[in-house]
Coordinates of C-alpha atoms in Angstrom, one line a residue:
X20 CA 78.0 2.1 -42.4
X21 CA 76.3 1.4 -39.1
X22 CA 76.7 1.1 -36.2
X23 CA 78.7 4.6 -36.5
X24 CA 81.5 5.9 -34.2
X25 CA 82.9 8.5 -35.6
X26 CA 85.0 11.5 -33.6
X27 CA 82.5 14.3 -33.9
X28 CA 85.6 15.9 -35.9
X29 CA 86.1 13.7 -38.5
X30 CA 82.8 13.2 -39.3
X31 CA 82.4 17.8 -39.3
X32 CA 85.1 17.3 -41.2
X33 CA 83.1 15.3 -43.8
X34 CA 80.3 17.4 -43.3
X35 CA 82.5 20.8 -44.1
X36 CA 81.5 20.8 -48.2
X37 CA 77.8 21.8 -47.8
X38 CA 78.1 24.0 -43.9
X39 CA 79.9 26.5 -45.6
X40 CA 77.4 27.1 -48.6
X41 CA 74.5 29.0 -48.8
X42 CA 70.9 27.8 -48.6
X43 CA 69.5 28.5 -51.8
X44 CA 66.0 30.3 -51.1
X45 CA 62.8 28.5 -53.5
X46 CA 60.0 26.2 -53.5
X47 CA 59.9 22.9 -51.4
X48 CA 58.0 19.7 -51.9
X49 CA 55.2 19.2 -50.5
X50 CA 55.3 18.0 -47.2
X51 CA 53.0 14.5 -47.0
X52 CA 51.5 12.6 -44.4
X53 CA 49.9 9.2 -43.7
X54 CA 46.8 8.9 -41.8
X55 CA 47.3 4.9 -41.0
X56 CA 43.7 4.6 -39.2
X57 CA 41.8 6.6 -42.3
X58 CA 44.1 5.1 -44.4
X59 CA 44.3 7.9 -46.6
X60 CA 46.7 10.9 -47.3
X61 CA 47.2 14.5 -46.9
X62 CA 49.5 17.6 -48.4
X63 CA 50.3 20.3 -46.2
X64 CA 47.5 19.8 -44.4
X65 CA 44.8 18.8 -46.7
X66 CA 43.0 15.5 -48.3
X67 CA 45.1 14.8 -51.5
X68 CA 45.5 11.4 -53.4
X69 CA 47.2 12.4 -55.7
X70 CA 50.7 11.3 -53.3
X71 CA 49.8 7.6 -54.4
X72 CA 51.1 8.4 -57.8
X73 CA 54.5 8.6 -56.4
X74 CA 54.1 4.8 -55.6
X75 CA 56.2 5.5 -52.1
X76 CA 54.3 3.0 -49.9
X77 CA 54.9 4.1 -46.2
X78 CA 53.6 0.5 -45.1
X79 CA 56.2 -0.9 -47.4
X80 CA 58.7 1.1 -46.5
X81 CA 58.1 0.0 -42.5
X82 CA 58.2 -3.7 -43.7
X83 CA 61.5 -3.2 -45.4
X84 CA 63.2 -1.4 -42.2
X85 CA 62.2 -4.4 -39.9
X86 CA 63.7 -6.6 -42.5
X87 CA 66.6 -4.9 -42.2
X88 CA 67.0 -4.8 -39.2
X89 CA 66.3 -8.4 -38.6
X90 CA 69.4 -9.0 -41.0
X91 CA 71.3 -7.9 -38.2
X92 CA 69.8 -11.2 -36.5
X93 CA 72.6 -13.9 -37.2
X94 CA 70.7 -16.9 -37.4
X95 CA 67.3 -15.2 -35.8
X96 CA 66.1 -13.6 -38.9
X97 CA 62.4 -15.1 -38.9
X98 CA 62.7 -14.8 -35.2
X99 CA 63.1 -10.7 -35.5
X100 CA 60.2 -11.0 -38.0
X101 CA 57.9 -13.1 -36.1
X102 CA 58.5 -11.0 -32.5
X103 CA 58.4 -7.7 -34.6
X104 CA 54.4 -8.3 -35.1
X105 CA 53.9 -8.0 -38.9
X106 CA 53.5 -11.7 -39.2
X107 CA 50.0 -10.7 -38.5
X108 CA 49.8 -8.3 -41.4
X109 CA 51.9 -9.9 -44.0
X110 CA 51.7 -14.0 -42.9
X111 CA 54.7 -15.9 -41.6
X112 CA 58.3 -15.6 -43.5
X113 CA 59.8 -18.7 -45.2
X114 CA 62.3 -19.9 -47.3
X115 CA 65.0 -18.4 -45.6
X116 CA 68.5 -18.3 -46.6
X117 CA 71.1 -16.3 -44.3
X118 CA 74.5 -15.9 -45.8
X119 CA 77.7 -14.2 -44.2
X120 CA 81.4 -13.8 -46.0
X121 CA 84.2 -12.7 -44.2
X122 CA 84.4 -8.9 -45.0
X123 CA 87.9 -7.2 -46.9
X124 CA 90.6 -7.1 -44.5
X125 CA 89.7 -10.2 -42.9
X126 CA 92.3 -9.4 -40.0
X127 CA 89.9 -6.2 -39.0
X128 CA 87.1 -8.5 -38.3
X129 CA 83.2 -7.6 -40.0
X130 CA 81.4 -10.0 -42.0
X131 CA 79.3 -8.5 -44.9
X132 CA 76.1 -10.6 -45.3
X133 CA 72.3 -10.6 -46.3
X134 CA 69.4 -13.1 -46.7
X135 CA 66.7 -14.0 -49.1
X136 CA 62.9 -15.0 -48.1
X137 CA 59.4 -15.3 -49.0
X138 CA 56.1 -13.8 -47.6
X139 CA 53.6 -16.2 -48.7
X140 CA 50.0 -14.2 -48.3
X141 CA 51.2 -11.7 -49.8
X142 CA 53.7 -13.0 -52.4
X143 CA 56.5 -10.9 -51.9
X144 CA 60.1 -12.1 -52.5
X145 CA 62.6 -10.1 -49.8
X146 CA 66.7 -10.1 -51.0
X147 CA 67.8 -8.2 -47.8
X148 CA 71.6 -6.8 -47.1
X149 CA 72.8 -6.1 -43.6
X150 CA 75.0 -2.8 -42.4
X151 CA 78.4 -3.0 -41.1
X152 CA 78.7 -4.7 -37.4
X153 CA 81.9 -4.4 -36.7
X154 CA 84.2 -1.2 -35.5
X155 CA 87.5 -2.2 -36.9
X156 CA 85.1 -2.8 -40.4
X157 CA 83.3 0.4 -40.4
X158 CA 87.2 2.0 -40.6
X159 CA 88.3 -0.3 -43.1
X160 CA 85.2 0.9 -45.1
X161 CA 86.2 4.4 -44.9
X162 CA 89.3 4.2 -45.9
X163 CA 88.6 2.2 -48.7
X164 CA 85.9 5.0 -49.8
X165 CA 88.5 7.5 -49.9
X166 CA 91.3 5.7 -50.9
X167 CA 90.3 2.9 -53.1
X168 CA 89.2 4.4 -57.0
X169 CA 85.7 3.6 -58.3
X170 CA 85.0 1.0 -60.4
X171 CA 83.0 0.0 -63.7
X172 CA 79.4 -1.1 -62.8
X173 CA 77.7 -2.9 -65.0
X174 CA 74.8 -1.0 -65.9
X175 CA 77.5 1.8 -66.5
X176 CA 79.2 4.7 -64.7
X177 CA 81.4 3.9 -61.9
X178 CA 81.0 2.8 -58.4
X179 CA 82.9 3.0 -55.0
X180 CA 84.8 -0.5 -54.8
X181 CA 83.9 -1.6 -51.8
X182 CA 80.3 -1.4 -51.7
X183 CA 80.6 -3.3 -55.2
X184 CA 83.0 -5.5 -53.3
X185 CA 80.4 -6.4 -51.0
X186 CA 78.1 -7.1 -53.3
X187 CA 79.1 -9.0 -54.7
X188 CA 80.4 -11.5 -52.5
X189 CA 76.8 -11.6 -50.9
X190 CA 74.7 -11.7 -53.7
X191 CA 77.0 -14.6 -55.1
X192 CA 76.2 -16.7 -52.3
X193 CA 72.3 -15.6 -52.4
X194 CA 71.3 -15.7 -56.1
X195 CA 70.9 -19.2 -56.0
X196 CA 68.2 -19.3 -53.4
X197 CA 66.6 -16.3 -54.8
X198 CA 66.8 -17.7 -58.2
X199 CA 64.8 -20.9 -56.7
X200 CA 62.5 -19.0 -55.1
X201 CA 61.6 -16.9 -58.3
X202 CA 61.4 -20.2 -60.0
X203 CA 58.7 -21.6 -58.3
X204 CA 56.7 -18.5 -57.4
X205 CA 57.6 -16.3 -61.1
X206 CA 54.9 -13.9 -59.8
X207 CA 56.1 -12.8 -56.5
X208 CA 56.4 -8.9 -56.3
X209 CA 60.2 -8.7 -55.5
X210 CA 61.3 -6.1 -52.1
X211 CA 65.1 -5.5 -52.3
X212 CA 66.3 -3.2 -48.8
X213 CA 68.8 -2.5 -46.3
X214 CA 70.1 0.1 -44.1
X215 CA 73.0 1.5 -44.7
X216 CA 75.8 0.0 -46.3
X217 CA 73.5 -2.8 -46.4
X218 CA 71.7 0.0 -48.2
X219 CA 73.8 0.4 -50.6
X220 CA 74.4 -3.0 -51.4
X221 CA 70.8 -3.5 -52.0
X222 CA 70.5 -0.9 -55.0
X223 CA 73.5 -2.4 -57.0
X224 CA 71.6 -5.9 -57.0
X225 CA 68.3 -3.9 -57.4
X226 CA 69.3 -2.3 -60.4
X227 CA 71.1 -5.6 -61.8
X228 CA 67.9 -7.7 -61.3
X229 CA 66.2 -4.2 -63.5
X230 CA 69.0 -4.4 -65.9
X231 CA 67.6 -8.1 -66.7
X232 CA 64.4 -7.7 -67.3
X233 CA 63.4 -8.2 -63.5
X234 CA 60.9 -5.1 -61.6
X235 CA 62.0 -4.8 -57.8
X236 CA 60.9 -2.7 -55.6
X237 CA 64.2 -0.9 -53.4
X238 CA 64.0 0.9 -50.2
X239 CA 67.4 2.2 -48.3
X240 CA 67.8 3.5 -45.3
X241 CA 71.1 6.1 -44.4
X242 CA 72.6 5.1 -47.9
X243 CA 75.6 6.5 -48.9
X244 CA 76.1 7.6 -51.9
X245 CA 76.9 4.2 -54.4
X246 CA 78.2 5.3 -57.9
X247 CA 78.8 8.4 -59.8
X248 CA 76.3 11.0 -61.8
X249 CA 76.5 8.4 -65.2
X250 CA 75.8 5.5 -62.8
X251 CA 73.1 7.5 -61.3
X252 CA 71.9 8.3 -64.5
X253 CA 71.6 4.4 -65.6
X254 CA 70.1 3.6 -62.3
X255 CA 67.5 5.9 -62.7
X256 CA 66.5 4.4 -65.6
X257 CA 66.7 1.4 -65.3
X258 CA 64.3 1.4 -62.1
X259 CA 61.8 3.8 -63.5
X260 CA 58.5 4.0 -62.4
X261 CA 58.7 4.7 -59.0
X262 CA 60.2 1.6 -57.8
X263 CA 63.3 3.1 -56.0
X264 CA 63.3 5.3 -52.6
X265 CA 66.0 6.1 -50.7
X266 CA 64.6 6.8 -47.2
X267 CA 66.4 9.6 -45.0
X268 CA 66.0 10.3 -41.2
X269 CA 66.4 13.7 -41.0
X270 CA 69.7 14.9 -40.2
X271 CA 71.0 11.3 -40.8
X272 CA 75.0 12.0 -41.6
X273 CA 76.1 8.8 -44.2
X274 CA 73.4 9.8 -46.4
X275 CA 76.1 12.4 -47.8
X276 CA 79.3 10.5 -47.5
X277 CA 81.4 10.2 -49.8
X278 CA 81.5 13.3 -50.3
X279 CA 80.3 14.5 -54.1
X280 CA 83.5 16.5 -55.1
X281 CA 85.6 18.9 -53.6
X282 CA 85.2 20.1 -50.1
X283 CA 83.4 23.8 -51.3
X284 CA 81.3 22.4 -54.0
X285 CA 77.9 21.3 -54.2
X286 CA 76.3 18.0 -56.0
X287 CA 75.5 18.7 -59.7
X288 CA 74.3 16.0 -62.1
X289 CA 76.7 17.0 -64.7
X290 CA 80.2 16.1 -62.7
X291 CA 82.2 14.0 -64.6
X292 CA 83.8 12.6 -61.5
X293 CA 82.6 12.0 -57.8
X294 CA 80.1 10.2 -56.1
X295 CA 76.5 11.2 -57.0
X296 CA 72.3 9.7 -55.5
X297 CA 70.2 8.2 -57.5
X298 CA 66.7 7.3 -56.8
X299 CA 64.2 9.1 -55.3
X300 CA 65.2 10.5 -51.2
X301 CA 62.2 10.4 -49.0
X302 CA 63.2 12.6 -46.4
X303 CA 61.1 12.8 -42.8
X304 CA 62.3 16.2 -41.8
X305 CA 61.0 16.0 -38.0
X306 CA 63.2 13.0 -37.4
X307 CA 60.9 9.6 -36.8
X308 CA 61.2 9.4 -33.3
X309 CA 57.8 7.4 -31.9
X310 CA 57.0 10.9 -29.2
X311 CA 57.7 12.7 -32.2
X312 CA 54.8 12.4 -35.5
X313 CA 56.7 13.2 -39.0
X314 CA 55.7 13.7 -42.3
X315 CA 57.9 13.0 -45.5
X316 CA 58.4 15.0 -48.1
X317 CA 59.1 12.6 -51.6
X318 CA 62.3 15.4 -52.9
X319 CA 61.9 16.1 -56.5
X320 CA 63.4 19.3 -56.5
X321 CA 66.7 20.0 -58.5
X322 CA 69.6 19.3 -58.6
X323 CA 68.1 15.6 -59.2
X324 CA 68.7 13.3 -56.7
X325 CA 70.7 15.6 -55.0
X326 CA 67.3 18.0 -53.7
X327 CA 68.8 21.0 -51.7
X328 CA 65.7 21.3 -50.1
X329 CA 65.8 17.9 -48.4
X330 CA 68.8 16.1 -46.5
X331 CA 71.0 18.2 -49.0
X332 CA 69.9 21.6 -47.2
X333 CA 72.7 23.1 -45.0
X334 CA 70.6 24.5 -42.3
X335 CA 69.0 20.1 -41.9
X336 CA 72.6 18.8 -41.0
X337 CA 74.4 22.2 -40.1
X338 CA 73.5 21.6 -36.3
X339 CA 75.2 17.9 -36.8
X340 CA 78.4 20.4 -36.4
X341 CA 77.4 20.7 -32.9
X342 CA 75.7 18.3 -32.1
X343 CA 77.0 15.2 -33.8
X344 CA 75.9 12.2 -31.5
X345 CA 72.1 13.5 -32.0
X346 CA 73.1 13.3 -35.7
X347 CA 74.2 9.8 -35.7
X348 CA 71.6 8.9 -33.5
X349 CA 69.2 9.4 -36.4
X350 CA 71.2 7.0 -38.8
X351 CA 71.3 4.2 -35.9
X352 CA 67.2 4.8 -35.9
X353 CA 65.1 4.5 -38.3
X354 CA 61.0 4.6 -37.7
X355 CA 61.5 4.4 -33.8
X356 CA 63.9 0.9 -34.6
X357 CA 67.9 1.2 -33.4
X358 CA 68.2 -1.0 -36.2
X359 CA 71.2 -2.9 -35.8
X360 CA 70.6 -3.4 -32.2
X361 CA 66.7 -4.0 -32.3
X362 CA 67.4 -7.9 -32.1
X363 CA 70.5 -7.7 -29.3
X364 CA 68.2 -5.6 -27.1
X365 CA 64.8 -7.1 -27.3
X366 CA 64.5 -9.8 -29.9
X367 CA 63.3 -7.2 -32.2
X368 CA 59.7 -6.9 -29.7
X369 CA 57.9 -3.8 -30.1
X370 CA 58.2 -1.5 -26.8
X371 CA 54.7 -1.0 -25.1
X372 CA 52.8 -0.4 -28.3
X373 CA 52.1 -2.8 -31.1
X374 CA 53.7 -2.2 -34.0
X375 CA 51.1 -0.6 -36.1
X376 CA 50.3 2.0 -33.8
X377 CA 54.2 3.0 -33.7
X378 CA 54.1 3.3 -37.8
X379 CA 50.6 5.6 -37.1
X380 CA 52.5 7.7 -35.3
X381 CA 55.4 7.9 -36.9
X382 CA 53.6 8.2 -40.2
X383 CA 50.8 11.3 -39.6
X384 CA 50.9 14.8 -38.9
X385 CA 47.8 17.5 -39.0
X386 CA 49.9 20.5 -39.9
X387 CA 53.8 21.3 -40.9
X388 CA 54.5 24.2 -42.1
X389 CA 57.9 23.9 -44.4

């Protein structure tokens, strides 16, 4: 759903369901933080390694933003990569394959697109979905969230139709490269990502490649909500393990569109109808601007997926009712990125300071108290 324009009313509107509730009072997760130059990790303060049990890699997690935000690189992809600077960390990119399909509504404008590629040294296979680039698509979207019913998935439950729409017009035209690809290299670790509705476009193929036997790893960024709670439910298992995080910049609006039922009632895993997370939210709570250092906190608190003491909490997103452009702001950045612009603005070339000591500073904190 990027790049977002929203009237600050519609989108309050939207935001209405959880700013008139309560914040329940209780335990948070902890809140962790990377020390990139130690290399080791911290909770609330102090040395901890147990955090690596989660599997949440934040140097993984970095990789998978800037491949999302070189999707947004027609025909430049392993040019974004290559400028980015994590060519020196991770090798050169090959065996790339770009794909764009005119999006629904064709008179609108919008494409919907994604690529596949390879990272040699370190054997890792990336299927990569872009966000919406186009206005007139980003309302189309909308209104097909609210008006258009779910649909069957798959793996089971029910899912908004046009991010299945999407999809599955992409992945049709990518599988066959990918499919190559894991032909001839059958032990590549497989990253699946994108931001947004790119986002969610990558967890229905992640969880289809689970649901066949496959092991990907997913990162989103701003994802809306994909399916419903029995979706969520198959998702989950089917990408057990710790192989599925859905990344959240702090007061980041889309990551609670649609909306899970009425406009008074909260998320609960056992709503028969309505959109519903799955996955795992990793939610930076101090925003992940590059002045500004951040921990994450890796939200396991009830109700499932749905953790209202992470992006779900009123008092995150209850100042997005007055100031909304500050909201969007943090879906349009993700780890100091303006993702879908990176490439437009500076060929996706890190600003001053090389791209590892941006993620250092993004990534640690001495002391938050939650």
């Amino acid at each position: 759903m990027a790049p977002l324009r929203l009237p600050g009313l519609i989108t309050s509107l939207l935001l209405l369901n959880c700013s008139l509730l309560v914040h329940q009072a209780g335990s948070v997760d902890p809140l962790y933080m990377y020390d990139l130059t130690a290399s080791s990790f911290v909770k609330d303060g102090q040395a901890d390694d147990s955090w690596q049990a989660s599997r949440f890699s934040p140097q993984l997690s970095y990789l998978s933003l800037v491949a999302s935000a070189a999707a947004y690189a027609s025909g430049a992809v392993g040019s974004c990569y290559q400028n980015s600077g994590l060519a020196g960390t991770y090798g050169p990119m090959s065996n790339v394959r770009q794909v764009s399909v005119p999006a629904y509504w064709k008179t609108i404008g919008g494409t919907w697109s994604g690529f596949v590629a390879r990272l040699p040294r370190k054997r890792i296979t990336m299927i990569v979905f872009r966000g919406t680039n186009q206005d007139g698509q980003l309302i189309v979207e909308l209104l097909s969230v609210l008006k258009t019913p779910p649909v069957p998935s798959p793996v089971g439950g029910r899912v908004q139709a046009y991010f299945s729409m999407a999809q599955r017009a992409v992945w049709s035209k990518l599988e066959p490269a990918f499919a190559q690809i894991r032909s001839a290299n059958p032990r590549d670790a497989i990253l699946v990502t994108g931001h947004s509705l790119g986002g969610a476009m990558a967890a229905l193929t992640a969880v289809q490649l689970a649901a066949k036997g496959l092991r990907p790893q997913l990162f989103t960024f701003g994802e809306p909500r994909v399916g419903d709670a029995t979706f969520s439910a198959a998702f989950d298992k089917l990408m057990a393990g710790g192989s599925s995080w859905r990344v959240v910049n702090g007061r980041d609006p889309v990551v609670h569109l649609p909306l899970c039922r009425g406009p008074l009632e909260r998320c609960q895993p056992d709503q028969k109808s309505g959109p519903y997370h799955h996955g795992t939210e990793v939610f930076y709570p101090s925003g992940m601007k590059p002045n500004s250092p951040s921990g994450f906190r890796i939200c396991q608190g009830k109700p499932k997926n749905e953790d209202r003491k992470c992006a779900d909490s009123p008092k995150v997103f209850l100042p997005c009712l007055t100031k909304m452009a500050s909201c969007i702001d943090s879906h349009l950045n993700y780890y100091g990125i303006k993702v879908s612009k990176w490439w437009g603005s500076s060929q996706c070339k890190p600003k001053k300071e090389s791209d590892e000591k941006i993620m250092g500073r993004l990534l640690m904190e001495s002391v938050i108290n939650s």
